[in-house]
Each structure stands twice: as structure tokens, then as C-alpha cells.
mmCIF file of C-alpha atoms in Angstrom:
data_model
loop_
_atom_site.group_PDB
_atom_site.id
_atom_site.type_symbol
_atom_site.label_atom_id
_atom_site.label_comp_id
_atom_site.label_asym_id
_atom_site.label_seq_id
_atom_site.Cartn_x
_atom_site.Cartn_y
_atom_site.Cartn_z
ATOM 1 C CA UNK A 1 0.337 0.304 0.023
ATOM 2 C CA UNK A 2 1.699 2.938 -0.817
ATOM 3 C CA UNK A 3 0.640 6.630 1.556
ATOM 4 C CA UNK A 4 0.420 9.441 -0.623
ATOM 5 C CA UNK A 5 2.002 12.941 1.617
ATOM 6 C CA UNK A 6 3.115 14.324 -1.707
ATOM 7 C CA UNK A 7 1.792 16.117 -4.227
ATOM 8 C CA UNK A 8 4.276 17.201 -5.968
ATOM 9 C CA UNK A 9 8.120 17.825 -5.969
ATOM 10 C CA UNK A 10 10.605 20.113 -8.438
ATOM 11 C CA UNK A 11 14.514 19.988 -8.388
ATOM 12 C CA UNK A 12 15.411 23.840 -8.340
ATOM 13 C CA UNK A 13 18.531 25.712 -9.357
ATOM 14 C CA UNK A 14 19.754 27.782 -6.708
ATOM 15 C CA UNK A 15 23.032 30.019 -5.979
ATOM 16 C CA UNK A 16 26.563 28.949 -6.720
ATOM 17 C CA UNK A 17 25.044 25.898 -8.625
ATOM 18 C CA UNK A 18 23.642 24.959 -5.701
ATOM 19 C CA UNK A 19 20.194 22.339 -6.574
ATOM 20 C CA UNK A 20 17.396 21.728 -3.922
ATOM 21 C CA UNK A 21 14.127 19.956 -4.061
ATOM 22 C CA UNK A 22 10.580 22.053 -3.918
ATOM 23 C CA UNK A 23 8.230 19.618 -2.327
ATOM 24 C CA UNK A 24 4.600 20.183 -2.207
ATOM 25 C CA UNK A 25 2.752 18.359 0.172
ATOM 26 C CA UNK A 26 -0.094 17.215 -0.285
ATOM 27 C CA UNK A 27 -3.886 18.420 1.808
ATOM 28 C CA UNK A 28 -7.070 17.242 1.756
ATOM 29 C CA UNK A 29 -10.677 18.302 1.068
ATOM 30 C CA UNK A 30 -10.697 20.365 4.075
ATOM 31 C CA UNK A 31 -7.345 21.965 3.213
ATOM 32 C CA UNK A 32 -5.839 20.155 6.198
ATOM 33 C CA UNK A 33 -2.531 18.814 5.801
ATOM 34 C CA UNK A 34 -2.288 15.112 5.400
ATOM 35 C CA UNK A 35 0.900 14.449 7.720
ATOM 36 C CA UNK A 36 -0.029 15.410 10.527
ATOM 37 C CA UNK A 37 3.152 14.878 12.555
ATOM 38 C CA UNK A 38 6.663 14.313 10.739
ATOM 39 C CA UNK A 39 9.449 12.828 13.427
ATOM 40 C CA UNK A 40 13.211 12.627 13.001
ATOM 41 C CA UNK A 41 14.491 10.069 14.366
ATOM 42 C CA UNK A 42 18.465 9.520 13.448
ATOM 43 C CA UNK A 43 20.510 12.355 13.366
ATOM 44 C CA UNK A 44 24.518 12.539 11.384
ATOM 45 C CA UNK A 45 25.361 12.272 15.433
ATOM 46 C CA UNK A 46 23.238 9.078 16.644
ATOM 47 C CA UNK A 47 22.562 6.891 14.166
ATOM 48 C CA UNK A 48 19.133 4.701 15.183
ATOM 49 C CA UNK A 49 18.916 1.148 13.353
ATOM 50 C CA UNK A 50 16.866 -1.425 13.651
ATOM 51 C CA UNK A 51 16.248 -5.511 12.960
ATOM 52 C CA UNK A 52 12.528 -5.711 10.963
ATOM 53 C CA UNK A 53 11.524 -7.645 14.274
ATOM 54 C CA UNK A 54 12.862 -5.309 16.133
ATOM 55 C CA UNK A 55 10.657 -2.517 14.081
ATOM 56 C CA UNK A 56 7.488 -0.597 16.143
ATOM 57 C CA UNK A 57 4.552 -0.435 14.115
ATOM 58 C CA UNK A 58 4.120 3.744 14.619
ATOM 59 C CA UNK A 59 1.046 5.390 15.591
ATOM 60 C CA UNK A 60 -0.380 1.309 15.848
ATOM 61 C CA UNK A 61 -0.066 0.985 12.577
ATOM 62 C CA UNK A 62 -1.571 4.663 11.416
ATOM 63 C CA UNK A 63 1.847 6.288 10.231
ATOM 64 C CA UNK A 64 4.812 4.915 8.531
ATOM 65 C CA UNK A 65 8.075 4.925 9.216
ATOM 66 C CA UNK A 66 10.796 5.198 6.731
ATOM 67 C CA UNK A 67 13.933 3.758 6.811
ATOM 68 C CA UNK A 68 17.138 3.286 4.772
ATOM 69 C CA UNK A 69 18.087 -0.437 4.044
ATOM 70 C CA UNK A 70 20.248 -2.469 1.673
ATOM 71 C CA UNK A 71 16.883 -2.457 -0.959
ATOM 72 C CA UNK A 72 17.216 1.004 -0.778
ATOM 73 C CA UNK A 73 15.027 3.660 1.080
ATOM 74 C CA UNK A 74 11.547 1.787 2.695
ATOM 75 C CA UNK A 75 8.583 2.276 4.478
ATOM 76 C CA UNK A 76 8.140 0.075 7.344
ATOM 77 C CA UNK A 77 5.658 -1.675 5.611
ATOM 78 C CA UNK A 78 8.099 -3.157 2.759
ATOM 79 C CA UNK A 79 10.887 -3.389 4.734
ATOM 80 C CA UNK A 80 8.665 -6.100 6.236
ATOM 81 C CA UNK A 81 7.594 -7.817 3.177
ATOM 82 C CA UNK A 82 10.893 -7.463 1.761
ATOM 83 C CA UNK A 83 12.747 -8.822 5.521
ATOM 84 C CA UNK A 84 15.400 -6.300 5.883
ATOM 85 C CA UNK A 85 16.339 -3.583 8.830
ATOM 86 C CA UNK A 86 17.727 -0.857 8.581
ATOM 87 C CA UNK A 87 18.868 2.886 9.240
ATOM 88 C CA UNK A 88 15.290 4.061 10.880
ATOM 89 C CA UNK A 89 15.173 7.989 8.882
ATOM 90 C CA UNK A 90 11.958 9.500 10.118
ATOM 91 C CA UNK A 91 7.900 8.643 11.485
ATOM 92 C CA UNK A 92 4.996 10.201 9.918
ATOM 93 C CA UNK A 93 1.386 10.619 10.970
#
């Protein structure tokens, strides 16, 4: 199951030949953001890793965790299907 939190994105040329990504978040029919909470888990100074069997469900399965795995960046459900753990980047609800 794919979660749709992003309406669109584009790469924008910035100063000094640097590029940035401009992201437009998705909103529901009442103009409420579909993202209620976004929490960063790993930081450059403190990496958080989890085996897939130890990974807890985010908000009792209503949210998702984003992991960096050996098979790419995956949601927690995709990582469970692939049976791979990895670094927990963030949690989205």
C-alpha cells in the first residue's frame, strides 16, 4: 500500500550551482495537511538502526516509518515484506 503524502516535487537550480528540491505537500478536501506529525529519528550524531523484527509500528499502524536499507529507502511495511532492517530516518503520521 502506497501512502500519498506528497502532491508534487521539482528540482530547482539555486545559487552557486547548487540544486534544491521543492516539495508540495498533499492536503485533503478541507485544506488540512495529510501529514499530522513528522519526527526525525536518526541524526548525523546519533544513528538509530533496527532489525525488522524489532521495529515497532508507528501510531499502531496508522503512520509509517521510513528506513534506509540495503534495498533502498523503504517504508516499514515494504521493509517487512522484503525482510530487511536498517536505519530509521523518520516517522510520519
